[in-house]
Amino acid sequence: MSKNLMIVESPNKTKTLLTFLDKSWDVIATTGHIRKMKGYDKKTLEPIWIVKKVLDKKQNAKVALTQEQTIEMIKRAAAKASNVYIATDPDREGEGIAWHVNEILDAKDKKKVKRITFNEVTPEVVHDAIKHPRRIDTDWVHAYFARLVLDQLVGYGLSGLLRSKLHAQSGGRVQSVALKFIYDREQEIKAFLEKHKDKWYKIAPTLVGFKKAVYLRELSPKEKGLRTYFLDEENNIVEKFNKDTVAEVAFQDEESAKKLVKSLSKDYEIYMVEKPRLKTSNPKAPFTTSAVNQAAIGLLGMTAGRVRGLLQQLFEGINIGGKHEALITYPRTDSTRISPTFISKAKLFIEKAYGKKEFIFRDWNNKAAKANKKNIQDAHEAIRVTDPFRTPDSLKSKIKPDEYRLYKIIWMRSVASLMGPSTSESIAIRLLNNGNKFLTHSSRVIVHGYRKVWSVDDDEGSTEKIDFSKFKIGDKLKLDKIDIKEGRKDPPPRFNQASLIKALEESGVGRPSTYNTMANVVVDRGYTYLEGRSYRMNPLGDEVAVNLEKNFPDIMNIEFTKALEEHLDKIADGDEAWKKWLESYTPKFQKELKTASEKKFDVIKPAEVLDEHGKPRLCPKCKSPLVERYSLKSHMKFIGCSAYPLCDFVEYPNNEKHHPQEILEELCPLCGSKLAYRYSHRDGKKFIACTGFPKCRYTRPANMTAAEYEQYKKDKASGKIKPTGKKASAKKVVAKKAPAKKPAKKK
């Protein structure tokens, strides 16, 4: 019996599809791209495709097929099938892969081809897609071609130039503008700190039963000789006192603050309880790619790369009790709209779980984004769960911890987006102490609405949770403690991965499919590093940013990069010819590239390392000055000799020669000796080890408890956690066979 053939990208997706497609279907995966662009014809701009006959280093030779083998498998399966449904992802990249699959088929098999797409891997959606096939969209394919040619034109050109001039790894239209965002913010911070050098001192009295300090709003006329600053709500210094603009009184020196503290008594008397103010808040729209990245990075502490991998797994399907099931919709989207089918399901769930009054229909159709003149493609739905009845608690014991945590916030956002508003009540009380006026606020939720589901970013955390309505004028509150806090106006915050993705989206730079790459590549190339979660510039990154800005103003121009994305959108919509646009841009870029290759690039010298007396530290080997350097391998700062490569001395910041051993109270589970923090001599990373070394070789990561590490090893051994990174190389030992005995010679 001839069968229907469905071709998808991911082997993982095939497992999910085969759980509900009947026996008349075969499902196979391309495992990504089946051909690679080697280059393009300089005259016609047509891409030149090649088929790889060997695997990449990261691919498992026991499981993976080469592109050549994959193509043969697809052709054999298509020849046997009655219909060929190409169901690669519903984006330009997926359309490009569909085009490649169609191109490699024999002429007779191309007639069987039908293109289908689905936004979620569920029975009803997939079967509906099968009923409504279409042709491969050539406009989307041309936009895919244009992006490949553009990226190779700019990327290969800039990368070669940067390698020859600065020994930098690469450059490109996407990563270069991401670097510009981070570099420009660093320059803003430097300029800000030069301008705002004023420090201030605030008094912070905390009252008995209160968690937060009250703040000083107005000084008593009796207080004389105190040097003060008046600050507004954003900590800007205001020249004159004004009740409407001044939020807090601070002091120019610590002595003035101490003097006021001495004049205060232990009692703070209430002289006014303000009328309650009601504040209503509405739920946020369902997740876009940018928004889910911001939430997962900010709330869950994940990296952009980790978020991308988990989203893809939840979309394609994961093993739940022996059955593969897809949990969310397609994860690369800039749209906030959700389907009527999901709204109907969510209505049933919300009314059953929280009551009929809690459901409110909301038309999340991107009106707000379009009103702000954002360039929304709106090709797919928002990121939402496939079934609102599948609650996070029902999955907690069945899926991995990170899958659960990410699924939970997607489920909460999906359901909360169709619930009623929340109302909170805010009350302020004003207090007197020796004629000085203080203020504090309390806030409580009186109508929960959507907060019954979504409460992870509760914006009421800056106020007290005490019921102020029980207080009355004349009540005296006792002082618990009083602190003096030094401060200054904060500079603009450094970008982290979440805020960088948000800035890229708001500027119209990049697309949902490129946000993760843009957030990661500047670190991978050694141009920046993450300190905590914040990006910091490396000297090499400064050099690349400065020289690209000087020689390629368009590439580093945010508006120009935004315009490039808009050209690609126009090509995808059929409003612009892809070759004509590239032909107009290519000569200008090649001219800039040639001019830049003839110039000398600015090189920034590494910063010298100073000792405790402020004098340059000298290399213990050759007496040359020591300088700050950065490892592209470990993404860590270290100290090296300025005479490198003539002298190879290095010193890591966490090297034990410069850090005394920190003994822990915890005992080694193997030998009972005390454990201690140690530092790797290779990359300076911190870990926990037994003080009984070398007799006992127990070690574990510094960020894990003993129980967590044991569980991690069990999960890894059972296959729940897949090994990541490069394995330590080891020579394969092969037992030598004994030489065969020669037959005895006949006498």
Coordinates of N, CA and C in Angstrom, one line a residue, residues 226 473 502:
L226 N 22.8 72.1 58.3 CA 22.9 70.9 57.6 C 22.9 71.1 56.1
I473 N -4.4 59.0 63.5 CA -3.6 60.2 63.8 C -3.3 60.2 65.3
K502 N 15.4 43.2 24.3 CA 14.3 44.2 24.3 C 14.7 45.4 23.5

